[in-house]
Coordinates of C-alpha atoms in Angstrom, one line a residue:
X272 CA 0.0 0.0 0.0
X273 CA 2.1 2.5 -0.8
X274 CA -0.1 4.3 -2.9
X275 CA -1.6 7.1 -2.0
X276 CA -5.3 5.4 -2.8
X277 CA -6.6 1.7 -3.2
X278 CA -8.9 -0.2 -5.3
X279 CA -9.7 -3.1 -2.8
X280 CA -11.1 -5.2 -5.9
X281 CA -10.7 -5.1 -9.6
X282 CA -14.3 -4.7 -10.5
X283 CA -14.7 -1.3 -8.0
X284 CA -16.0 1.7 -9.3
X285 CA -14.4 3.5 -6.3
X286 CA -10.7 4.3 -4.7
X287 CA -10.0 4.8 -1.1
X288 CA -7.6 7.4 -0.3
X289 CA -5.3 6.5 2.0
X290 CA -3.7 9.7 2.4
X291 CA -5.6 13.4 2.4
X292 CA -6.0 14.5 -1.5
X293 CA -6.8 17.9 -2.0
X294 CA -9.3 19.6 -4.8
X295 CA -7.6 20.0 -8.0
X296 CA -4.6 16.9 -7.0
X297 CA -4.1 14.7 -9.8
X298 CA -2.5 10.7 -9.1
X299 CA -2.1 8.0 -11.4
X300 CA -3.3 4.9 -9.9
X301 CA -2.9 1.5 -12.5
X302 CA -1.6 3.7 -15.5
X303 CA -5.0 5.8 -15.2
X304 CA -5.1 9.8 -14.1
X305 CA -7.6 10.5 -11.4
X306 CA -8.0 14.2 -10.5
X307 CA -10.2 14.9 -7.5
X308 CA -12.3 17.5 -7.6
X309 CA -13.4 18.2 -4.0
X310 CA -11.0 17.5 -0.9
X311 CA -11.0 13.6 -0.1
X312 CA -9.7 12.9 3.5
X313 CA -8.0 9.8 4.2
X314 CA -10.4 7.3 5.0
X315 CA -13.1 7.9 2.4
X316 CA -13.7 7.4 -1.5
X317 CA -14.1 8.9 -4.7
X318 CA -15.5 7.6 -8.1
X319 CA -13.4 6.5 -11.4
X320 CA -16.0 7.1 -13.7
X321 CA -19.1 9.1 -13.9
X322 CA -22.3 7.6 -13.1
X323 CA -25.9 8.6 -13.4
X324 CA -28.8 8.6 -10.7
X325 CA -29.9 4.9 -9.8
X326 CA -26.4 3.2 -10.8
X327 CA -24.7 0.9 -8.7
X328 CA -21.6 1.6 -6.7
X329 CA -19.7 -1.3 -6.6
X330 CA -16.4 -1.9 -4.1
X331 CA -14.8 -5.1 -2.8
X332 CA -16.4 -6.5 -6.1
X333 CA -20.1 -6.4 -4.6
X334 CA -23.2 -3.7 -4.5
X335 CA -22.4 -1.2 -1.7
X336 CA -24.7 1.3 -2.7
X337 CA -26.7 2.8 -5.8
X338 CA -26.3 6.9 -6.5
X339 CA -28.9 9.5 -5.7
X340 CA -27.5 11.6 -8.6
X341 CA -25.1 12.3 -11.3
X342 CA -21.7 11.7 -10.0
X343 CA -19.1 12.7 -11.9
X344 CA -15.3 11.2 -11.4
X345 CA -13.0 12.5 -8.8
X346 CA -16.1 13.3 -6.8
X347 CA -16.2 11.9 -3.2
X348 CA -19.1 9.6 -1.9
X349 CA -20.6 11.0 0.9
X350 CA -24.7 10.2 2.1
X351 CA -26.3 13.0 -0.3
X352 CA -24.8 11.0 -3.4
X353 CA -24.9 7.5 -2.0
X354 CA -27.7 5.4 -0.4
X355 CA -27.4 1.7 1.0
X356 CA -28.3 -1.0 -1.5
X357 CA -27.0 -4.7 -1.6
X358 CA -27.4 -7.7 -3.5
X359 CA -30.1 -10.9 -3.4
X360 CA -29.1 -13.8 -2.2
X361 CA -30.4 -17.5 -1.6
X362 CA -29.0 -20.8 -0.8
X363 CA -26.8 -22.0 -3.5
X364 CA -25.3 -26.2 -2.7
X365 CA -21.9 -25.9 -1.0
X366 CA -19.0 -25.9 -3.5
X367 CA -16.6 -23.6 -1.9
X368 CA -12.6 -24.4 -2.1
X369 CA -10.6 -23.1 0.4
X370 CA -6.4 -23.1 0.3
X371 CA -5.3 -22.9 4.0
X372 CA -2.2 -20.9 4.9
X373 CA 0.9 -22.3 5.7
X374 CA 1.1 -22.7 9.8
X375 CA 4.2 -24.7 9.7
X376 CA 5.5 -21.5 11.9
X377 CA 3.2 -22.5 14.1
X378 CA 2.2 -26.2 14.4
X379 CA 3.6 -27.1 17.4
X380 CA 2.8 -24.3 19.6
X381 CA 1.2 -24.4 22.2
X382 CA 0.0 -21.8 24.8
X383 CA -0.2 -21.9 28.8
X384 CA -3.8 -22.4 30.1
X385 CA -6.6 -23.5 32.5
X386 CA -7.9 -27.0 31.9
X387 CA -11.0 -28.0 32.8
X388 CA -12.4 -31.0 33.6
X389 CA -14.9 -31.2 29.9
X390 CA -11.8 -30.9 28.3
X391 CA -11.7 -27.1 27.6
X392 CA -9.1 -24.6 28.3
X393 CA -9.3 -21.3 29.7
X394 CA -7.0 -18.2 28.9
X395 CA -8.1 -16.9 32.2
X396 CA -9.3 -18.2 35.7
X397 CA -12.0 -15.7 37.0
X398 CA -14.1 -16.1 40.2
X399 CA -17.7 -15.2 38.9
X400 CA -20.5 -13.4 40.8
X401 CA -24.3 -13.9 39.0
X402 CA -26.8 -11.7 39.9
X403 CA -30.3 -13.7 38.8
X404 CA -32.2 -10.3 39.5
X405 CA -31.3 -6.6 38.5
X406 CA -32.6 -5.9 42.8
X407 CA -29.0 -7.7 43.9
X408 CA -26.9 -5.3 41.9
X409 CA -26.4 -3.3 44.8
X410 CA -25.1 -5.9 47.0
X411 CA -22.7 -7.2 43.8
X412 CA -20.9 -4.0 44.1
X413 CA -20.5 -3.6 48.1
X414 CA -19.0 -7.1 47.5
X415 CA -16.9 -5.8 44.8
X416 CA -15.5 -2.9 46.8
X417 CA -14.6 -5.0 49.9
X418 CA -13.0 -8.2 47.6
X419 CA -11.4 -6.3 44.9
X420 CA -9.4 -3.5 47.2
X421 CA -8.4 -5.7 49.9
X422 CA -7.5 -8.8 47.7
X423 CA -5.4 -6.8 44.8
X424 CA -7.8 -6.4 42.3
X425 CA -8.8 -3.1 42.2
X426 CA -7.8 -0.3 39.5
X427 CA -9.2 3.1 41.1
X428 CA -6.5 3.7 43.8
X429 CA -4.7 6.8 41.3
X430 CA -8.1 8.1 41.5
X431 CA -8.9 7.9 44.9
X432 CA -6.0 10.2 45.5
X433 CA -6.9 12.6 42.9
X434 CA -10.3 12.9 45.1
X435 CA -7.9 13.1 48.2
X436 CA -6.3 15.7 46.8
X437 CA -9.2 18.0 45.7
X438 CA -10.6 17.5 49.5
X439 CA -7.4 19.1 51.0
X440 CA -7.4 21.9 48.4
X441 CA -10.4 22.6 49.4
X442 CA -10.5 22.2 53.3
X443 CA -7.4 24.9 53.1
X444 CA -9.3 27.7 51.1
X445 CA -6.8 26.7 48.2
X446 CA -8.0 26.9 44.4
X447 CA -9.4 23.5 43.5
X448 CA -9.9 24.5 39.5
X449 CA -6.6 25.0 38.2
X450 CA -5.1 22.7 41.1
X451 CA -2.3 19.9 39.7
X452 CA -3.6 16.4 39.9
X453 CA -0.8 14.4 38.7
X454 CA -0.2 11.9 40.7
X455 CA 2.6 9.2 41.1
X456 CA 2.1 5.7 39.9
X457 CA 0.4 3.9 43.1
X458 CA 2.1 0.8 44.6
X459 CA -0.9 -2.0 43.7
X460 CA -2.1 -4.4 46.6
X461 CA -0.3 -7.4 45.5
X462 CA -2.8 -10.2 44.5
X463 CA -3.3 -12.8 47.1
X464 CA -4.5 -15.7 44.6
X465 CA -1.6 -15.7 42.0
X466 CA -3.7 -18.2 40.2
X467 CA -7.2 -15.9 40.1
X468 CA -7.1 -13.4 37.3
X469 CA -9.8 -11.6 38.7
X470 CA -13.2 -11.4 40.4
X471 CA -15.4 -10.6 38.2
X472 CA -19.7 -9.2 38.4
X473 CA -22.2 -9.8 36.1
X474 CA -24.6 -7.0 36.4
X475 CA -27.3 -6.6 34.7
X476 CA -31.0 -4.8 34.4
X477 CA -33.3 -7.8 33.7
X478 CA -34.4 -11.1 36.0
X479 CA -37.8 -9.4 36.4
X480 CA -40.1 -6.8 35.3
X481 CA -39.6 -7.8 31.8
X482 CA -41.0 -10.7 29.7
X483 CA -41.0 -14.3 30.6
X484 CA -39.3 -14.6 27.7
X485 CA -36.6 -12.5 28.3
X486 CA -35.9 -13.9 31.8
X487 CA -35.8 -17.3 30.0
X488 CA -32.8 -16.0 27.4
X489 CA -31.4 -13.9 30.0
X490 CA -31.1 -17.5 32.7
X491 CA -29.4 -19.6 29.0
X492 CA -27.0 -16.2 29.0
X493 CA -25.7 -16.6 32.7
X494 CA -25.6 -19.8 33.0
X495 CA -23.3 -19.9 29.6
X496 CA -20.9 -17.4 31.3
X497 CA -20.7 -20.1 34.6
X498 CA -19.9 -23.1 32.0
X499 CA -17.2 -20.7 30.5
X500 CA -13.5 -22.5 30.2
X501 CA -12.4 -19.0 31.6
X502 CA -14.2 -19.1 34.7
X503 CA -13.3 -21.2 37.8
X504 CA -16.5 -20.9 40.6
X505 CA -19.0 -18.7 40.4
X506 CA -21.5 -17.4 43.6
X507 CA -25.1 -16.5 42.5
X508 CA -27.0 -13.8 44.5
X509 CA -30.8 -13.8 44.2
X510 CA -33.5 -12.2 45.6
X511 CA -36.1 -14.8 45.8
X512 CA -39.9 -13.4 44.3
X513 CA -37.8 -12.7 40.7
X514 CA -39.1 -14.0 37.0
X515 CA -35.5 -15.7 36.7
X516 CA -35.6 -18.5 39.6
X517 CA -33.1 -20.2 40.7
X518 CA -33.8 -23.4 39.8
X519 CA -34.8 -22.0 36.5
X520 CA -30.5 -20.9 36.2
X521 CA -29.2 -24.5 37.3
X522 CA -31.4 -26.5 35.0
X523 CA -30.4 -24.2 32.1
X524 CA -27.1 -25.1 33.5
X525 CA -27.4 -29.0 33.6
X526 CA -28.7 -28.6 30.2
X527 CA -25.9 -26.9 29.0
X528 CA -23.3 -29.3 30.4
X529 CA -24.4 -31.6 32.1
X530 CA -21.2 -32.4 34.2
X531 CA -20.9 -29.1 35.2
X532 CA -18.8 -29.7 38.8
X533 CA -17.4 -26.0 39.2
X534 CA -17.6 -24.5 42.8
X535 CA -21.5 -23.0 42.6
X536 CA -22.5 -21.0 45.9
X537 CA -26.1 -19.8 46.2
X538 CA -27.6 -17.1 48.4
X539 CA -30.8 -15.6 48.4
X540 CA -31.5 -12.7 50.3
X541 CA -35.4 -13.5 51.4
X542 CA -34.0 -16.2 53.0
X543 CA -31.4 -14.4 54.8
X544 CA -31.6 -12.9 58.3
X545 CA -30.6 -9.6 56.9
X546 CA -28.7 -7.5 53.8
X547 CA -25.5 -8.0 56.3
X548 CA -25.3 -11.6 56.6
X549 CA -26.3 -11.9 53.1
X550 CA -23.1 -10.2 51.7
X551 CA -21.1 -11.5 54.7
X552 CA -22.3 -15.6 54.3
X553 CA -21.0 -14.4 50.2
X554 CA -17.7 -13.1 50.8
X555 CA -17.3 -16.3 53.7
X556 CA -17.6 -18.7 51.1
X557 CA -16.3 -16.7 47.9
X558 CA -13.2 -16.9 50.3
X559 CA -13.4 -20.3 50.8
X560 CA -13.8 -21.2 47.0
X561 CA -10.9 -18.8 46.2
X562 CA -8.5 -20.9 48.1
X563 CA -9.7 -23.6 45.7
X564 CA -9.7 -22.6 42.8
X565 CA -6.0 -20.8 43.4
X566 CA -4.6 -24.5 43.2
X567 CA -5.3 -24.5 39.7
X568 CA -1.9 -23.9 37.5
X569 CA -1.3 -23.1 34.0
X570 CA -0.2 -26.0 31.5
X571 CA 0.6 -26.0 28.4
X572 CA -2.3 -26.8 25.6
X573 CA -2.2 -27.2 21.8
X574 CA -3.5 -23.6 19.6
X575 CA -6.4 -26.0 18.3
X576 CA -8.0 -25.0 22.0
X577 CA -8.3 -21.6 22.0
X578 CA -11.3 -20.3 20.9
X579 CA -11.1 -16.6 19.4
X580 CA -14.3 -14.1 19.2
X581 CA -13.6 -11.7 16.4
X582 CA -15.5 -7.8 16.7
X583 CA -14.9 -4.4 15.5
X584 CA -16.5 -1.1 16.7
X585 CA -15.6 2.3 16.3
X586 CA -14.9 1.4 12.8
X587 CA -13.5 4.0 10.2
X588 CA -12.8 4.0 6.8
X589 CA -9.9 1.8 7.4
X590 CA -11.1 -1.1 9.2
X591 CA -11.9 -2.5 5.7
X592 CA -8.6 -2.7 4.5
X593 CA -5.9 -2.8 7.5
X594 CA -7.4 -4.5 10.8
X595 CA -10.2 -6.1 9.4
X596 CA -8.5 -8.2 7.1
X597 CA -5.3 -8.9 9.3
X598 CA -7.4 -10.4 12.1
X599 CA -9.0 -12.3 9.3
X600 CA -5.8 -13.6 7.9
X601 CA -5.1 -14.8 11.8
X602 CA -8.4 -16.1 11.7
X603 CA -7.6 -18.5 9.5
X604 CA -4.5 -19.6 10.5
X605 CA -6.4 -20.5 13.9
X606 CA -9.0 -22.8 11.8
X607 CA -5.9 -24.6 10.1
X608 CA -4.7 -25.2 13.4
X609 CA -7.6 -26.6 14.6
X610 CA -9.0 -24.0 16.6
X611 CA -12.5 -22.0 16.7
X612 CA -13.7 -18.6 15.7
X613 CA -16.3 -16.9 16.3
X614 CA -17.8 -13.6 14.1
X615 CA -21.0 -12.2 15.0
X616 CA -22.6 -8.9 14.4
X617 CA -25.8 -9.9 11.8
X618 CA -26.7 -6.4 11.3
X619 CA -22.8 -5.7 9.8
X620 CA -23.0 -8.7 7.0
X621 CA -26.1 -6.8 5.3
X622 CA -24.3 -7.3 1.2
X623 CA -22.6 -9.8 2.0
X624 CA -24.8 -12.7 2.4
X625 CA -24.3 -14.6 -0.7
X626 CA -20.5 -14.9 0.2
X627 CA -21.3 -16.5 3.4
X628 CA -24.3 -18.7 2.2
X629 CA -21.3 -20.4 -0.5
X630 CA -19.0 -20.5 2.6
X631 CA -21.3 -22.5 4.7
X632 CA -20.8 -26.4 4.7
X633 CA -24.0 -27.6 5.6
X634 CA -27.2 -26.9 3.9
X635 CA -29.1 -26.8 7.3
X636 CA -26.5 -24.5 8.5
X637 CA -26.6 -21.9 5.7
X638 CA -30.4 -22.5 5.7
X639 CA -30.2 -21.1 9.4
X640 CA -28.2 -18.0 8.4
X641 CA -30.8 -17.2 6.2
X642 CA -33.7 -17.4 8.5
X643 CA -31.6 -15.7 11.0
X644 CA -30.8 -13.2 9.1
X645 CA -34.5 -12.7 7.7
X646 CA -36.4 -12.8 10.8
X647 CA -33.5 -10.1 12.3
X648 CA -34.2 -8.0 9.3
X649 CA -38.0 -7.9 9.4
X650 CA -38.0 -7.6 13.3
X651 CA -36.0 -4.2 12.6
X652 CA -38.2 -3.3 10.1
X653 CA -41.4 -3.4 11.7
X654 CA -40.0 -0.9 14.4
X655 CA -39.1 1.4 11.0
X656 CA -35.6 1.3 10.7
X657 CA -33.6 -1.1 9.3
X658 CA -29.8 -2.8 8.5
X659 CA -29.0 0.4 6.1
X660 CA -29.6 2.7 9.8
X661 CA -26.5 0.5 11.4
X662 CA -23.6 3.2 10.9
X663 CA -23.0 5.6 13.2
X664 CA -21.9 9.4 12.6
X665 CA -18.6 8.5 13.7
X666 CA -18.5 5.5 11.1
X667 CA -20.5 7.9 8.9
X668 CA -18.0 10.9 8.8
X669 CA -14.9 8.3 8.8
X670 CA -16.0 7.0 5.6
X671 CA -18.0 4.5 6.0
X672 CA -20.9 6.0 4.1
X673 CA -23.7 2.9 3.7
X674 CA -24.1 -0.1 5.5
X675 CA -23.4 -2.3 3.1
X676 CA -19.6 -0.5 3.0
X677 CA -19.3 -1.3 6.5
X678 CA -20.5 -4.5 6.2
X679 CA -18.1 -5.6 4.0
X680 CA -15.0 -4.5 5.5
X681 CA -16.4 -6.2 8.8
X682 CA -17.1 -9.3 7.6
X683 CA -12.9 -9.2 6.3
X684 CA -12.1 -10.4 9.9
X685 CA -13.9 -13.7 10.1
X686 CA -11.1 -14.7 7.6
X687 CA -11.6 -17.1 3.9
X688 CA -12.3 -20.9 5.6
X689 CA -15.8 -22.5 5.1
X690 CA -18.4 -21.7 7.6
X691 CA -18.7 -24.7 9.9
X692 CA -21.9 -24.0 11.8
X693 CA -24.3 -20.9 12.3
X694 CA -25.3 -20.4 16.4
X695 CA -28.1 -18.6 17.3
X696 CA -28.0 -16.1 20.5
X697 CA -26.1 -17.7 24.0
X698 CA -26.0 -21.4 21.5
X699 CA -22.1 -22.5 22.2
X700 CA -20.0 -23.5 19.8
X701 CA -19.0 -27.2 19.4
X702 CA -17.3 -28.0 16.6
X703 CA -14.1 -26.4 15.4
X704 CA -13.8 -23.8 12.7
X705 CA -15.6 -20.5 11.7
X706 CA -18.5 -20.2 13.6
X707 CA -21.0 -17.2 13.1
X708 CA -23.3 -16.2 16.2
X709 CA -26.2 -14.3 15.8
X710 CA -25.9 -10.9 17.8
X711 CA -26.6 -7.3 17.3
X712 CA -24.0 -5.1 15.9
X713 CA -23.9 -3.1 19.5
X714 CA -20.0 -4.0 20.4
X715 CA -20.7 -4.7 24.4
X716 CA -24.1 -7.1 23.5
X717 CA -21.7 -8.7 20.9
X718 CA -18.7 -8.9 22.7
X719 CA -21.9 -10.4 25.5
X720 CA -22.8 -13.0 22.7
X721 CA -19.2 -14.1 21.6
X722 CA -18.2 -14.8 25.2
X723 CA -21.5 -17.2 25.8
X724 CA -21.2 -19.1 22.7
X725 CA -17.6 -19.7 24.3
X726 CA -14.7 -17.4 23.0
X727 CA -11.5 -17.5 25.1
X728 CA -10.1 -14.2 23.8
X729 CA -11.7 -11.4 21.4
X730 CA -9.7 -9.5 18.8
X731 CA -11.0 -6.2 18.9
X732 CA -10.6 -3.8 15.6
X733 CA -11.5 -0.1 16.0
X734 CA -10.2 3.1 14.0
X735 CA -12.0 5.8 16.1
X736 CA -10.9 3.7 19.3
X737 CA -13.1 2.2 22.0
X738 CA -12.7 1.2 25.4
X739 CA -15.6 -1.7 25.5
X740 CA -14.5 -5.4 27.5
X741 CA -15.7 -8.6 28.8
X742 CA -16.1 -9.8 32.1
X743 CA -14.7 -12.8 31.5
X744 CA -12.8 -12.8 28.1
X745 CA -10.1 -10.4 27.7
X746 CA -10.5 -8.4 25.0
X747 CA -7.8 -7.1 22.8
X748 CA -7.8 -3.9 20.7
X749 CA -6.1 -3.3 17.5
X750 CA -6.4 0.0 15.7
X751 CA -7.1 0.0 12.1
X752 CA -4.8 3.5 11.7
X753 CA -1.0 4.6 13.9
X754 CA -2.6 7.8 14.6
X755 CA -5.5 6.4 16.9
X756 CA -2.8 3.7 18.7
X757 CA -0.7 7.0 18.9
X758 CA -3.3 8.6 20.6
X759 CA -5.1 6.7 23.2
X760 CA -2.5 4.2 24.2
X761 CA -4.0 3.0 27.6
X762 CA -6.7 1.4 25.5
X763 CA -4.9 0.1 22.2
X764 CA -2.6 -3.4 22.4
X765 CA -1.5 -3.5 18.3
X766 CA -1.8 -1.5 15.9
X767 CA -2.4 -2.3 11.9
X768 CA -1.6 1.2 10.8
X769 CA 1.7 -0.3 9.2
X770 CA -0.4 -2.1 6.6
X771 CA -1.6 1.4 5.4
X772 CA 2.0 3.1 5.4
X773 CA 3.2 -0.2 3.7
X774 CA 5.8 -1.1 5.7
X775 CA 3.8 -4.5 6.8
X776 CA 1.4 -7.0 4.6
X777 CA -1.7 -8.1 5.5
X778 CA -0.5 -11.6 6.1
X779 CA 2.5 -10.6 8.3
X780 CA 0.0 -8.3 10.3
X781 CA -2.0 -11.1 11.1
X782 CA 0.8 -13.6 12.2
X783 CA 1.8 -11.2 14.6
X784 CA -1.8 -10.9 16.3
X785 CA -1.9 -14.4 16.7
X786 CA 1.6 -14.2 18.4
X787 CA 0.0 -11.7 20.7
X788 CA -3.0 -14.2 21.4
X789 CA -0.7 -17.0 22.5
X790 CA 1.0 -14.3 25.1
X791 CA -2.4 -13.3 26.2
X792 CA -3.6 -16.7 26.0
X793 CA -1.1 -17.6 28.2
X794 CA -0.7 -14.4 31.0
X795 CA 2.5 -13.4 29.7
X796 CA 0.9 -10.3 28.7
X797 CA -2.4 -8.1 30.3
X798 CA -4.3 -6.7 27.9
X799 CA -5.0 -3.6 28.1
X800 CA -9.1 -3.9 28.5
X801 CA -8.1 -6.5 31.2
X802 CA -5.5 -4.0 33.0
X803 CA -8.6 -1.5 33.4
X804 CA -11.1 -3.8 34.6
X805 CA -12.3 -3.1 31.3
X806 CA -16.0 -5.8 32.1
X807 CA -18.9 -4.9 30.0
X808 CA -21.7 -6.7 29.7
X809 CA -25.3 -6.1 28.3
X810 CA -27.7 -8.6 27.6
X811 CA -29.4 -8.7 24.2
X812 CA -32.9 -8.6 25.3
X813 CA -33.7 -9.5 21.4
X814 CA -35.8 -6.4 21.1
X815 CA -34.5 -4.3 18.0
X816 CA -30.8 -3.4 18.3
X817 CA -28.5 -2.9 15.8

């Protein structure tokens, strides 16, 4: 890429520029003269030919749009000239051929992790706390405070004593608005479980008060994130009168593995004699479990068991062309080596279905995408919006002008391999391979989604920069551009930018990511969204969300 623009396929009617281009700037780009005539920042595109009203805009060599008007080359796309549009598509029999990469570099890797007794391994060993009822989150973060600041776990400490600081200004008549609030690093409470990663709270706003339905998805969700290969005990607070009982959790549990033998410790506070024994009976026997589940060591495991979620958000007119396909290109060396991946995000593969309808091995399977995908579509539609509504003015004014656009450059980081099964929402994953899991486009109820169908670790891409997590799989975040890593450092662990100077390929790129997963895979390195206590979570409560 060390052009100055890119045409991603051969049959675009579009360039992106990779670098500004100002009104009036000529470039030769495959032996033919392009002059723009407007500015065209980095990021976005302009048109090689001239096109009348109702034509098709066409880049990585698929319907991304159709024009509103005349367009005339050199002009830039933008949402006055450009509206969604994207192809048909329909099942068509499995004849896809796929040419693995060579992993020879890394075939007899292996990375450092948590076994569990079913046989799957965890890049993390996290002591879990379930709420069943949004009335217990209250008594999830006391619990928190008093765990995660006396037993090394906390990250607030700098800011506590920028607060400290403020409330002696203050008390001594000095000026609090200009005051200096730099602070030293802070000396961390050393961990006293070497072998617990973290403590980790599942808060959430449902249980009760919504549908019986939703409490029903909402019990499969929770008790996916107990049986996940990243989490070692798990103590569940309820309340008691809630939609989401108790029982209604553990069978959802036994049904989803039905040796489950984890450390599982109940309270419910009706039963309790008051709000104090509750949360001291809790931390009693959290204790207790902690001492456990510390015994448990890393050892070494082949690649073919990790199990890697790939997501972006904040995506810019990059994402497309630098992180996107770089994760992809590690996503495939993982399926060669036997390993799973995960790719969600329905509303983001709007124009790109009929690729991933060919890709899908089974009939039944791409059937299922296609329903999926249907019923999601209509669902949105009824409530008046719909798939082309999915990019946001950040994605918008970073080049990413329809949704069919974004989808494209999204769907880049599931990778080339056949599609091995399709999941619907909290399904798990069980056989090897690319796996795609119906979720919203929303990063945190994605990110929610990839963890409960069972991803280990989640490759992050983002080119405006995001600081979204997972409770219980660490997240890592790789900017699409070497101005956003540049920028917010505390929230970015690679960065893909050299694929758009040109001093790395695509392939390259994507080795080193999946270098990075086996370090993170195996503690030798915190990621970043990990090192902040970075643990969202949301629920998809499968109303309309894109």
């Amino acid at each position: 890429m060390n052009n100055r623009v890119l045409r991603i396929h051969q049959n675009d009617n579009v360039l992106v520029a990779l670098q500004d281009l100002k009104e009036g700037e000529s470039l030769v780009y495959d032996g033919v003269c392009y002059t723009a005539t407007e500015p065209i920042p980095a990021k976005h595109k302009f048109f090689t030919q001239d096109l009348k009203a109702g034509e098709s805009v066409v880049m990585y060599g698929t319907l991304v749009g159709k024009t509103q008007c005349t367009v005339k080359e050199g002009m830039r796309l933008n949402t006055a000239n450009v509206k969604h549009a994207a192809a048909k598509y329909a099942y068509r029999p499995f004849q896809f051929d796929w040419t693995a990469p060579d992993v020879s570099r890394f075939q007899e890797r292996t990375f450092n992790g948590y076994h569990r007794s079913d046989g799957k391994v965890g890049t993390a060993n996290y002591w879990l706390f379930i709420p069943t009822v949004f009335c217990e989150n209250r008594n999830l973060d006391v619990i928190r405070e008093a765990l995660h600041n006396e037993l090394g776990y906390a990250v607030t400490d700098k800011y506590k004593s920028k607060t400290h600081m403020l409330r002696k200004l203050y008390e001594r008549g000095e000026d609090v608005a200009c005051a200096d609030l730099r602070v030293g690093e802070s000396i961390p409470t050393e961990r006293l479980f070497e072998n617990v990663d973290g403590i980790k709270f599942l808060n959430h706003q449902g249980g009760c008060g919504g549908t019986r339905q939703d409490a029903a998805v909402l019990s499969k969700l929770l008790a996916a994130y107990a049986d996940h290969p990243n989490v070692a005990g798990i103590t569940l607070l309820s309340l008691g009168c809630e939609n989401l009982q108790v029982q209604d959790f553990l069978d959802d549990l036994k049904k989803r593995n039905p040796a489950f033998d984890k450390p599982l410790y109940v309270f419910e506070q009706q039963r309790s004699q008051s709000e104090e024994q509750l949360i001291t009976d809790a931390i009693r026997q959290t204790f207790l479990g902690l001492i456990e589940v510390n015994k448990i060591v890393r050892k070494p495991a082949p690649l073919s068991k990790l199990s890697i979620g790939v997501k972006c958000g904040g995506s810019d007119g990059f994402s497309g062309i630098s992180a996107n396909p770089a994760v992809g290109y590690c996503s495939d060396l993982l399926v060669a080596l036997g390993g799973t991946v995960l790719m969600a995000e329905f509303p983001e593969l709007c124009g790109t279905e009929q690729d991933i309808v060919d890709r899908t091995r089974e009939e039944s399977a791409a059937k299922k995408f296609i329903h999926l995908m249907t019923i999601y579509s209509e669902m949105v539609e009824q409530a008046g919006s719909g798939f082309h509504m999915n990019p946001s003015p950040g994605n918008i004014r970073d080049g990413l002008i329809t949704d069919a656009i974004k989808s494209n450059g999204a769907a880049k980081k599931g990778g080339t391999s056949p599609i091995e099964d399709v999941l619907a929402y909290t399904e798990p994953a069980v056989r090897s391979g690319l796996n795609l899991v119906c979720t919203p486009g929303n990063d945190v109820e994605a990110t929610t989604g990839k963890a409960a169908s069972g991803a280990t670790l989640i490759l992050f891409t983002t080119g405006l920069g995001t600081p979204t997590g997972n409770p219980v799989c660490p997240v890592i975040k790789i900017a699409t551009n070497s101005t956003l890593a540049k920028r917010m450092p505390d929230i970015i662990d690679l960065d893909c930018g050299p694929i758009i100077s040109g001093d790395k390929n695509i392939q390259e790129m994507g080795e080193e990511i999946l270098e990075y997963c086996i370090r993170a895979a195996s503690g030798e390195v915190i990621v970043q969204s990990v090192r902040l206590n970075q643990d969202d979570f949301i629920p998809w409560k499968k109303g309309v969300s894109l």
